[in-house]
Amino acid sequence: EVRENALAYYQAQSRAVTKEDYVVRAYSLPARYGNIAKAYMTQDKQTSNSLALDLYTLGFNSNKELIPISNIVKENLKTYLSQFRLVTDAVNIKDAYVINIGVNFSILTKVGFNKNDVLLRCISTVQDFFDIDRWQIGQPVVLADLVYEISLVDGVATVVNPEENNP
């Protein structure tokens, strides 16, 4: 396996061949040219060019909130990626959407536990579950995973499944 990977790397000649190669290169943009916090690449579905790719990007502001990256950083990224891009590839750098998520959930606590303390620990668990460092662009939110995390909190007897039409 190592031998095959080495041969593939040699044949790629430090070029971005796969979508993952482009994402890794986007993350490795030197800091003096800007910062890419989140990146996701997909096939361009709006043009007839089968070699066109869309690179969706986001950055952080000073409060570590996700924001679209500036046009200057996009130009820097475009120039940086052109060093590694295959001649036939076309890369469109686009802004990803920022979606804020709210979750309504209900729990039943075990006897002998302070309900407010258990609820605060559950809220902390939900906040940790949605920590921005754990998520990528395009990653699905699976409510069953969240319910499982809440059920592991000490003092939780039952978790009422979150509603499908959460805010």
PDB file of C-alpha atoms in Angstrom:
ATOM      1  CA  GLU A   1       0.000   0.000   0.000  1.00  0.00           C
ATOM      2  CA  VAL A   2       2.843   2.380   0.866  1.00  0.00           C
ATOM      3  CA  ARG A   3       4.557   1.492  -2.405  1.00  0.00           C
ATOM      4  CA  GLU A   4       1.380   2.198  -4.419  1.00  0.00           C
ATOM      5  CA  ASN A   5       0.848   5.528  -2.647  1.00  0.00           C
ATOM      6  CA  ALA A   6       4.462   6.508  -3.305  1.00  0.00           C
ATOM      7  CA  LEU A   7       4.070   5.678  -6.999  1.00  0.00           C
ATOM      8  CA  ALA A   8       0.834   7.673  -7.183  1.00  0.00           C
ATOM      9  CA  TYR A   9       2.523  10.645  -5.489  1.00  0.00           C
ATOM     10  CA  TYR A  10       5.424  10.463  -7.928  1.00  0.00           C
ATOM     11  CA  GLN A  11       3.068  10.348 -10.909  1.00  0.00           C
ATOM     12  CA  ALA A  12       1.077  13.288  -9.571  1.00  0.00           C
ATOM     13  CA  GLN A  13       4.302  15.366  -9.518  1.00  0.00           C
ATOM     14  CA  SER A  14       3.028  17.562  -6.670  1.00  0.00           C
ATOM     15  CA  ARG A  15      -0.183  18.244  -8.568  1.00  0.00           C
ATOM     16  CA  ALA A  16      -3.709  18.330  -7.213  1.00  0.00           C
ATOM     17  CA  VAL A  17      -5.386  15.360  -8.847  1.00  0.00           C
ATOM     18  CA  THR A  18      -8.344  14.502  -6.609  1.00  0.00           C
ATOM     19  CA  LYS A  19     -10.901  16.703  -4.872  1.00  0.00           C
ATOM     20  CA  GLU A  20      -9.222  15.901  -1.562  1.00  0.00           C
ATOM     21  CA  ASP A  21      -5.894  17.151  -2.966  1.00  0.00           C
ATOM     22  CA  TYR A  22      -7.485  20.526  -3.706  1.00  0.00           C
ATOM     23  CA  VAL A  23      -9.014  20.752  -0.227  1.00  0.00           C
ATOM     24  CA  VAL A  24      -5.660  19.936   1.398  1.00  0.00           C
ATOM     25  CA  ARG A  25      -3.960  22.570  -0.777  1.00  0.00           C
ATOM     26  CA  ALA A  26      -6.621  25.129   0.186  1.00  0.00           C
ATOM     27  CA  TYR A  27      -5.959  24.469   3.874  1.00  0.00           C
ATOM     28  CA  SER A  28      -2.212  24.787   3.283  1.00  0.00           C
ATOM     29  CA  LEU A  29      -2.506  28.326   1.867  1.00  0.00           C
ATOM     30  CA  PRO A  30       0.294  30.297   3.584  1.00  0.00           C
ATOM     31  CA  ALA A  31      -1.090  32.456   6.391  1.00  0.00           C
ATOM     32  CA  ARG A  32       0.284  35.671   4.920  1.00  0.00           C
ATOM     33  CA  TYR A  33      -2.140  35.253   1.984  1.00  0.00           C
ATOM     34  CA  GLY A  34      -5.201  34.539   4.106  1.00  0.00           C
ATOM     35  CA  ASN A  35      -6.783  31.762   6.091  1.00  0.00           C
ATOM     36  CA  ILE A  36      -9.212  29.094   4.988  1.00  0.00           C
ATOM     37  CA  ALA A  37     -11.199  27.660   7.918  1.00  0.00           C
ATOM     38  CA  LYS A  38     -13.468  25.284   5.990  1.00  0.00           C
ATOM     39  CA  ALA A  39     -13.258  23.991   2.431  1.00  0.00           C
ATOM     40  CA  TYR A  40     -15.301  21.553   0.367  1.00  0.00           C
ATOM     41  CA  MET A  41     -14.955  20.624  -3.284  1.00  0.00           C
ATOM     42  CA  THR A  42     -17.607  19.239  -5.597  1.00  0.00           C
ATOM     43  CA  GLN A  43     -18.228  18.794  -9.293  1.00  0.00           C
ATOM     44  CA  ASP A  44     -19.588  21.924 -10.994  1.00  0.00           C
ATOM     45  CA  LYS A  45     -23.183  21.185 -11.989  1.00  0.00           C
ATOM     46  CA  GLN A  46     -23.966  24.539 -13.593  1.00  0.00           C
ATOM     47  CA  THR A  47     -21.683  24.264 -16.630  1.00  0.00           C
ATOM     48  CA  SER A  48     -21.271  21.640 -19.287  1.00  0.00           C
ATOM     49  CA  ASN A  49     -17.535  21.368 -18.533  1.00  0.00           C
ATOM     50  CA  SER A  50     -17.072  17.973 -16.884  1.00  0.00           C
ATOM     51  CA  LEU A  51     -13.648  19.041 -15.571  1.00  0.00           C
ATOM     52  CA  ALA A  52     -14.945  22.136 -13.753  1.00  0.00           C
ATOM     53  CA  LEU A  53     -14.869  21.989  -9.958  1.00  0.00           C
ATOM     54  CA  ASP A  54     -16.460  24.217  -7.318  1.00  0.00           C
ATOM     55  CA  LEU A  55     -14.426  24.925  -4.182  1.00  0.00           C
ATOM     56  CA  TYR A  56     -16.665  26.195  -1.392  1.00  0.00           C
ATOM     57  CA  THR A  57     -14.797  28.082   1.330  1.00  0.00           C
ATOM     58  CA  LEU A  58     -15.354  29.847   4.642  1.00  0.00           C
ATOM     59  CA  GLY A  59     -13.091  31.723   7.044  1.00  0.00           C
ATOM     60  CA  PHE A  60     -13.210  32.833  10.661  1.00  0.00           C
ATOM     61  CA  ASN A  61     -13.708  36.355  11.961  1.00  0.00           C
ATOM     62  CA  SER A  62     -12.067  37.621  15.171  1.00  0.00           C
ATOM     63  CA  ASN A  63     -14.799  35.934  17.275  1.00  0.00           C
ATOM     64  CA  LYS A  64     -14.201  32.557  15.566  1.00  0.00           C
ATOM     65  CA  GLU A  65     -17.496  32.787  13.721  1.00  0.00           C
ATOM     66  CA  LEU A  66     -17.690  31.448  10.169  1.00  0.00           C
ATOM     67  CA  ILE A  67     -17.831  34.111   7.458  1.00  0.00           C
ATOM     68  CA  PRO A  68     -17.314  34.179   3.686  1.00  0.00           C
ATOM     69  CA  ILE A  69     -13.688  34.852   2.792  1.00  0.00           C
ATOM     70  CA  SER A  70     -12.807  38.180   1.166  1.00  0.00           C
ATOM     71  CA  ASN A  71     -12.221  38.607  -2.547  1.00  0.00           C
ATOM     72  CA  ILE A  72      -8.520  39.245  -1.869  1.00  0.00           C
ATOM     73  CA  VAL A  73      -8.162  35.883  -0.131  1.00  0.00           C
ATOM     74  CA  LYS A  74     -10.090  34.233  -2.986  1.00  0.00           C
ATOM     75  CA  GLU A  75      -7.652  35.705  -5.513  1.00  0.00           C
ATOM     76  CA  ASN A  76      -4.686  34.606  -3.386  1.00  0.00           C
ATOM     77  CA  LEU A  77      -6.148  31.102  -3.139  1.00  0.00           C
ATOM     78  CA  LYS A  78      -6.801  30.991  -6.879  1.00  0.00           C
ATOM     79  CA  THR A  79      -3.198  31.989  -7.586  1.00  0.00           C
ATOM     80  CA  TYR A  80      -1.875  29.502  -5.036  1.00  0.00           C
ATOM     81  CA  LEU A  81      -3.961  26.622  -6.421  1.00  0.00           C
ATOM     82  CA  SER A  82      -2.908  27.403  -9.991  1.00  0.00           C
ATOM     83  CA  GLN A  83       0.579  26.106  -9.108  1.00  0.00           C
ATOM     84  CA  PHE A  84      -0.863  22.662  -8.382  1.00  0.00           C
ATOM     85  CA  ARG A  85      -3.865  22.564 -10.722  1.00  0.00           C
ATOM     86  CA  LEU A  86      -3.938  20.252 -13.716  1.00  0.00           C
ATOM     87  CA  VAL A  87      -4.088  22.119 -17.018  1.00  0.00           C
ATOM     88  CA  THR A  88      -7.507  20.698 -17.863  1.00  0.00           C
ATOM     89  CA  ASP A  89      -9.125  21.487 -14.475  1.00  0.00           C
ATOM     90  CA  ALA A  90     -11.159  24.630 -13.898  1.00  0.00           C
ATOM     91  CA  VAL A  91     -11.634  25.622 -10.250  1.00  0.00           C
ATOM     92  CA  ASN A  92     -14.389  28.052  -9.225  1.00  0.00           C
ATOM     93  CA  ILE A  93     -13.967  29.435  -5.711  1.00  0.00           C
ATOM     94  CA  LYS A  94     -17.347  30.095  -4.122  1.00  0.00           C
ATOM     95  CA  ASP A  95     -18.737  31.102  -0.741  1.00  0.00           C
ATOM     96  CA  ALA A  96     -20.336  28.348   1.293  1.00  0.00           C
ATOM     97  CA  TYR A  97     -23.515  29.096   3.185  1.00  0.00           C
ATOM     98  CA  VAL A  98     -23.394  29.576   6.945  1.00  0.00           C
ATOM     99  CA  ILE A  99     -26.365  27.939   8.632  1.00  0.00           C
ATOM    100  CA  ASN A 100     -27.017  28.490  12.314  1.00  0.00           C
ATOM    101  CA  ILE A 101     -28.717  25.547  13.984  1.00  0.00           C
ATOM    102  CA  GLY A 102     -31.046  25.465  16.950  1.00  0.00           C
ATOM    103  CA  VAL A 103     -32.139  22.261  18.673  1.00  0.00           C
ATOM    104  CA  ASN A 104     -35.207  21.737  20.826  1.00  0.00           C
ATOM    105  CA  PHE A 105     -34.909  18.649  22.990  1.00  0.00           C
ATOM    106  CA  SER A 106     -36.521  17.226  26.107  1.00  0.00           C
ATOM    107  CA  ILE A 107     -35.131  14.908  28.762  1.00  0.00           C
ATOM    108  CA  LEU A 108     -36.397  12.968  31.743  1.00  0.00           C
ATOM    109  CA  THR A 109     -33.971  12.864  34.670  1.00  0.00           C
ATOM    110  CA  LYS A 110     -33.207   9.987  36.989  1.00  0.00           C
ATOM    111  CA  VAL A 111     -34.509  10.111  40.542  1.00  0.00           C
ATOM    112  CA  GLY A 112     -32.060  11.738  42.970  1.00  0.00           C
ATOM    113  CA  PHE A 113     -30.437  14.060  40.415  1.00  0.00           C
ATOM    114  CA  ASN A 114     -30.840  17.817  40.360  1.00  0.00           C
ATOM    115  CA  LYS A 115     -32.858  18.531  37.206  1.00  0.00           C
ATOM    116  CA  ASN A 116     -31.226  21.905  36.567  1.00  0.00           C
ATOM    117  CA  ASP A 117     -27.698  20.484  36.846  1.00  0.00           C
ATOM    118  CA  VAL A 118     -28.526  17.641  34.469  1.00  0.00           C
ATOM    119  CA  LEU A 119     -30.136  20.070  32.019  1.00  0.00           C
ATOM    120  CA  LEU A 120     -27.053  22.349  32.107  1.00  0.00           C
ATOM    121  CA  ARG A 121     -24.789  19.368  31.401  1.00  0.00           C
ATOM    122  CA  CYS A 122     -27.061  18.378  28.497  1.00  0.00           C
ATOM    123  CA  ILE A 123     -26.888  21.895  27.052  1.00  0.00           C
ATOM    124  CA  SER A 124     -23.111  21.779  27.387  1.00  0.00           C
ATOM    125  CA  THR A 125     -23.108  18.422  25.563  1.00  0.00           C
ATOM    126  CA  VAL A 126     -25.177  19.885  22.720  1.00  0.00           C
ATOM    127  CA  GLN A 127     -22.780  22.840  22.482  1.00  0.00           C
ATOM    128  CA  ASP A 128     -19.801  20.466  22.376  1.00  0.00           C
ATOM    129  CA  PHE A 129     -21.534  18.335  19.730  1.00  0.00           C
ATOM    130  CA  PHE A 130     -21.920  21.380  17.474  1.00  0.00           C
ATOM    131  CA  ASP A 131     -18.427  22.759  18.158  1.00  0.00           C
ATOM    132  CA  ILE A 132     -17.335  24.369  14.895  1.00  0.00           C
ATOM    133  CA  ASP A 133     -13.975  22.562  14.904  1.00  0.00           C
ATOM    134  CA  ARG A 134     -15.768  19.202  14.619  1.00  0.00           C
ATOM    135  CA  TRP A 135     -17.764  20.042  11.484  1.00  0.00           C
ATOM    136  CA  GLN A 136     -16.982  20.405   7.796  1.00  0.00           C
ATOM    137  CA  ILE A 137     -18.899  21.886   4.887  1.00  0.00           C
ATOM    138  CA  GLY A 138     -21.458  19.406   3.584  1.00  0.00           C
ATOM    139  CA  GLN A 139     -21.335  17.140   6.632  1.00  0.00           C
ATOM    140  CA  PRO A 140     -24.833  15.873   7.526  1.00  0.00           C
ATOM    141  CA  VAL A 141     -26.331  16.465  10.957  1.00  0.00           C
ATOM    142  CA  VAL A 142     -27.580  13.142  12.298  1.00  0.00           C
ATOM    143  CA  LEU A 143     -30.054  13.741  15.107  1.00  0.00           C
ATOM    144  CA  ALA A 144     -29.670  10.152  16.355  1.00  0.00           C
ATOM    145  CA  ASP A 145     -26.005  10.883  17.138  1.00  0.00           C
ATOM    146  CA  LEU A 146     -27.020  13.955  19.129  1.00  0.00           C
ATOM    147  CA  VAL A 147     -29.657  11.990  21.043  1.00  0.00           C
ATOM    148  CA  TYR A 148     -27.030   9.356  21.854  1.00  0.00           C
ATOM    149  CA  GLU A 149     -24.603  12.000  23.182  1.00  0.00           C
ATOM    150  CA  ILE A 150     -27.327  13.521  25.369  1.00  0.00           C
ATOM    151  CA  SER A 151     -28.299  10.064  26.681  1.00  0.00           C
ATOM    152  CA  LEU A 152     -24.730   9.570  27.951  1.00  0.00           C
ATOM    153  CA  VAL A 153     -24.987  12.553  30.312  1.00  0.00           C
ATOM    154  CA  ASP A 154     -25.008  11.426  33.943  1.00  0.00           C
ATOM    155  CA  GLY A 155     -28.538  11.734  35.351  1.00  0.00           C
ATOM    156  CA  VAL A 156     -30.431  11.452  32.052  1.00  0.00           C
ATOM    157  CA  ALA A 157     -33.050   8.699  32.171  1.00  0.00           C
ATOM    158  CA  THR A 158     -34.632   9.257  28.769  1.00  0.00           C
ATOM    159  CA  VAL A 159     -34.220  11.605  25.829  1.00  0.00           C
ATOM    160  CA  VAL A 160     -37.348  12.536  23.952  1.00  0.00           C
ATOM    161  CA  ASN A 161     -36.403  12.515  20.279  1.00  0.00           C
ATOM    162  CA  PRO A 162     -35.952  16.026  18.870  1.00  0.00           C
ATOM    163  CA  GLU A 163     -38.652  17.195  16.517  1.00  0.00           C
ATOM    164  CA  GLU A 164     -38.062  16.941  12.765  1.00  0.00           C
ATOM    165  CA  ASN A 165     -38.952  20.601  12.243  1.00  0.00           C
ATOM    166  CA  ASN A 166     -36.337  22.027  14.582  1.00  0.00           C
ATOM    167  CA  PRO A 167     -35.619  25.740  14.050  1.00  0.00           C
TER     168      PRO A 167
END
